[in-house]
Tab-separated table of C-alpha atoms in Angstrom:
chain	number	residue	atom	x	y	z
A	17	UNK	CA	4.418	-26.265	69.215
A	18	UNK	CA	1.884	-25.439	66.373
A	19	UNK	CA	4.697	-22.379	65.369
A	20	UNK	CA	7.604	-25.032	65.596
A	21	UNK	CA	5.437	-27.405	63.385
A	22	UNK	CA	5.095	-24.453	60.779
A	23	UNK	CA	8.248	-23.538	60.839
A	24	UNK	CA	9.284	-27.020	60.200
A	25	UNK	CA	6.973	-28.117	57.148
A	26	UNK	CA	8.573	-25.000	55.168
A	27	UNK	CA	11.557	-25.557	56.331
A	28	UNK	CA	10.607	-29.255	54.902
A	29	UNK	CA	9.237	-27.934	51.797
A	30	UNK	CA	12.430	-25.470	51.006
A	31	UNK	CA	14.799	-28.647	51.630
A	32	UNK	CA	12.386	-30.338	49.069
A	33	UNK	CA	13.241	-28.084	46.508
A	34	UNK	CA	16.199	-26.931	47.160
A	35	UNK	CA	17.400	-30.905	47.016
A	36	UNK	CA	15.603	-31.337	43.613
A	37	UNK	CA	17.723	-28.156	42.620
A	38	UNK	CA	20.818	-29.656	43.880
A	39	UNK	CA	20.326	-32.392	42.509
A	40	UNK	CA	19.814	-31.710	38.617
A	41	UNK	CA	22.748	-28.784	38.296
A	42	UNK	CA	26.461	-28.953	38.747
A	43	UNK	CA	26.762	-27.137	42.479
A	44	UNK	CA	30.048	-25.445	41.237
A	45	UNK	CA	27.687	-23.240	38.269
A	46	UNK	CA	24.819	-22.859	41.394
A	47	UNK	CA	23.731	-19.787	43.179
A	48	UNK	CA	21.000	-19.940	45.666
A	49	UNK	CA	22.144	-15.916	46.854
A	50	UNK	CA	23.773	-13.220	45.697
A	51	UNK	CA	26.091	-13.481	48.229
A	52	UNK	CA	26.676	-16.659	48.509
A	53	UNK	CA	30.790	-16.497	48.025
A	54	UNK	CA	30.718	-14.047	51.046
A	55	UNK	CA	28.696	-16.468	53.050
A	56	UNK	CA	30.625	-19.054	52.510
A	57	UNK	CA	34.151	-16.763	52.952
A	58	UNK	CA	32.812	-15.878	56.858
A	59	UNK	CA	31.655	-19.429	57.114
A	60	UNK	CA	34.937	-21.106	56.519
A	61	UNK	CA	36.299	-17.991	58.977
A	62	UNK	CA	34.246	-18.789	61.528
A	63	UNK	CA	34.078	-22.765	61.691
A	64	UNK	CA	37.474	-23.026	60.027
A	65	UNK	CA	37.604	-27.410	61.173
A	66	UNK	CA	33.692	-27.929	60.566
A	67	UNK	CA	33.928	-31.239	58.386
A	68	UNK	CA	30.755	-30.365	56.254
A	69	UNK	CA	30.617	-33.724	54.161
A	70	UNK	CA	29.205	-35.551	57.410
A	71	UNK	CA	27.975	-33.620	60.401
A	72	UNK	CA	28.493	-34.157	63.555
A	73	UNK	CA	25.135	-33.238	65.622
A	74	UNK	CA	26.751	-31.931	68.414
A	75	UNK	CA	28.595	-29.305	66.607
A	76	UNK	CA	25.548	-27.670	65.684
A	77	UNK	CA	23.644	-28.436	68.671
A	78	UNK	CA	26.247	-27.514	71.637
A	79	UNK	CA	26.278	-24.369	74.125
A	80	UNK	CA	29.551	-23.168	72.406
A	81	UNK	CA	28.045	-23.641	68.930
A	82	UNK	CA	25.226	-22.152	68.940
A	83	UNK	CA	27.069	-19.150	70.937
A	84	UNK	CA	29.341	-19.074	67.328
A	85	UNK	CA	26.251	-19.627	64.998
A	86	UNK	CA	23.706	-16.832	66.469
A	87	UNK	CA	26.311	-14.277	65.442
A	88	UNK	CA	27.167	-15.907	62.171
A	89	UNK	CA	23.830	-15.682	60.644
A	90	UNK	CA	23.331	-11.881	62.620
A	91	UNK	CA	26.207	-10.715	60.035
A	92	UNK	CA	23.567	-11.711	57.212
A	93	UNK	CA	20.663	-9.660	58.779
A	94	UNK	CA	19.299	-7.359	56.080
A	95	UNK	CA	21.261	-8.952	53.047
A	96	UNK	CA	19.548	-12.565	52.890
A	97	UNK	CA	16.151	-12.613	53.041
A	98	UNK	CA	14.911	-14.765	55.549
A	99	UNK	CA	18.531	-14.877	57.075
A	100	UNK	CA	17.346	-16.485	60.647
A	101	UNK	CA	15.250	-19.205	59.646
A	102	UNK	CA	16.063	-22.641	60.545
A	103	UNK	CA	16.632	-25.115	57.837
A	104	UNK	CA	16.522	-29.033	57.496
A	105	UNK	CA	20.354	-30.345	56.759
A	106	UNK	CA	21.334	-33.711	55.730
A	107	UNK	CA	24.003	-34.762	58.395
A	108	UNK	CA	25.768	-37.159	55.541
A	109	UNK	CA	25.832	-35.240	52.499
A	110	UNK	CA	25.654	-38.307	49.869
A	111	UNK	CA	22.530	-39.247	51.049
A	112	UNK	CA	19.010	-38.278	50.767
A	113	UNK	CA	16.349	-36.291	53.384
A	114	UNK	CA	15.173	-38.997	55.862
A	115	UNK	CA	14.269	-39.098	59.096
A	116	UNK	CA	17.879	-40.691	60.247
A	117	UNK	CA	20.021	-38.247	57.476
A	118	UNK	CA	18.540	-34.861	58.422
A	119	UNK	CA	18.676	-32.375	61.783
A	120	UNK	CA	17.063	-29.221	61.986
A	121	UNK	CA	19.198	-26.436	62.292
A	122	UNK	CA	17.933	-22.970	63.824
């Protein structure tokens, strides 16, 4: 529990930034990898139908998800740093971090 709780304040603190970031550049001139076209190329591969605007829980959270997603995010093993953390996602993309608007994926 005390790990989980860890894990979860950076994971809150990243989203923190990483929101503020989002929020004052244009996402189409933003980088957050290197390799952030080829993430998002096996992405789309692998969870061609995934709406990403609004999330639906349960396709993050099911058996056969997370038997697509654990493989996913092995391909990026040694090429993004900190590849296997969890992270906090807003499940309605147009609206901010809170408690009802964000799951933790991981």
């Amino acid at each position: 529990p005390r790990v989980e709780l860890a894990w979860a304040m950076k994971a809150h603190q990243h989203a923190q930034v990483y929101f503020n970031l989002i929020s004052s550049v244009d996402p189409r001139f933003l980088n957050l990898t290197k390799v952030d076209e080829q993430i998002y190329s096996e992405f789309r591969k692998t969870f061609k139908d995934l709406k990403i605007d609004v999330l639906d829980p349960e396709e993050l959270k099911s058996e056969p998800a997370k038997e697509k997603w654990r493989p996913f995010c092995l391909r990026f093993e040694g090429v993004v740093e900190d590849f296997n953390y969890g992270t906090l996602l807003r499940l309605d993309c147009r609206k901010a971090y809170t408690e009802e608007n964000t799951i933790f994926g991981g």
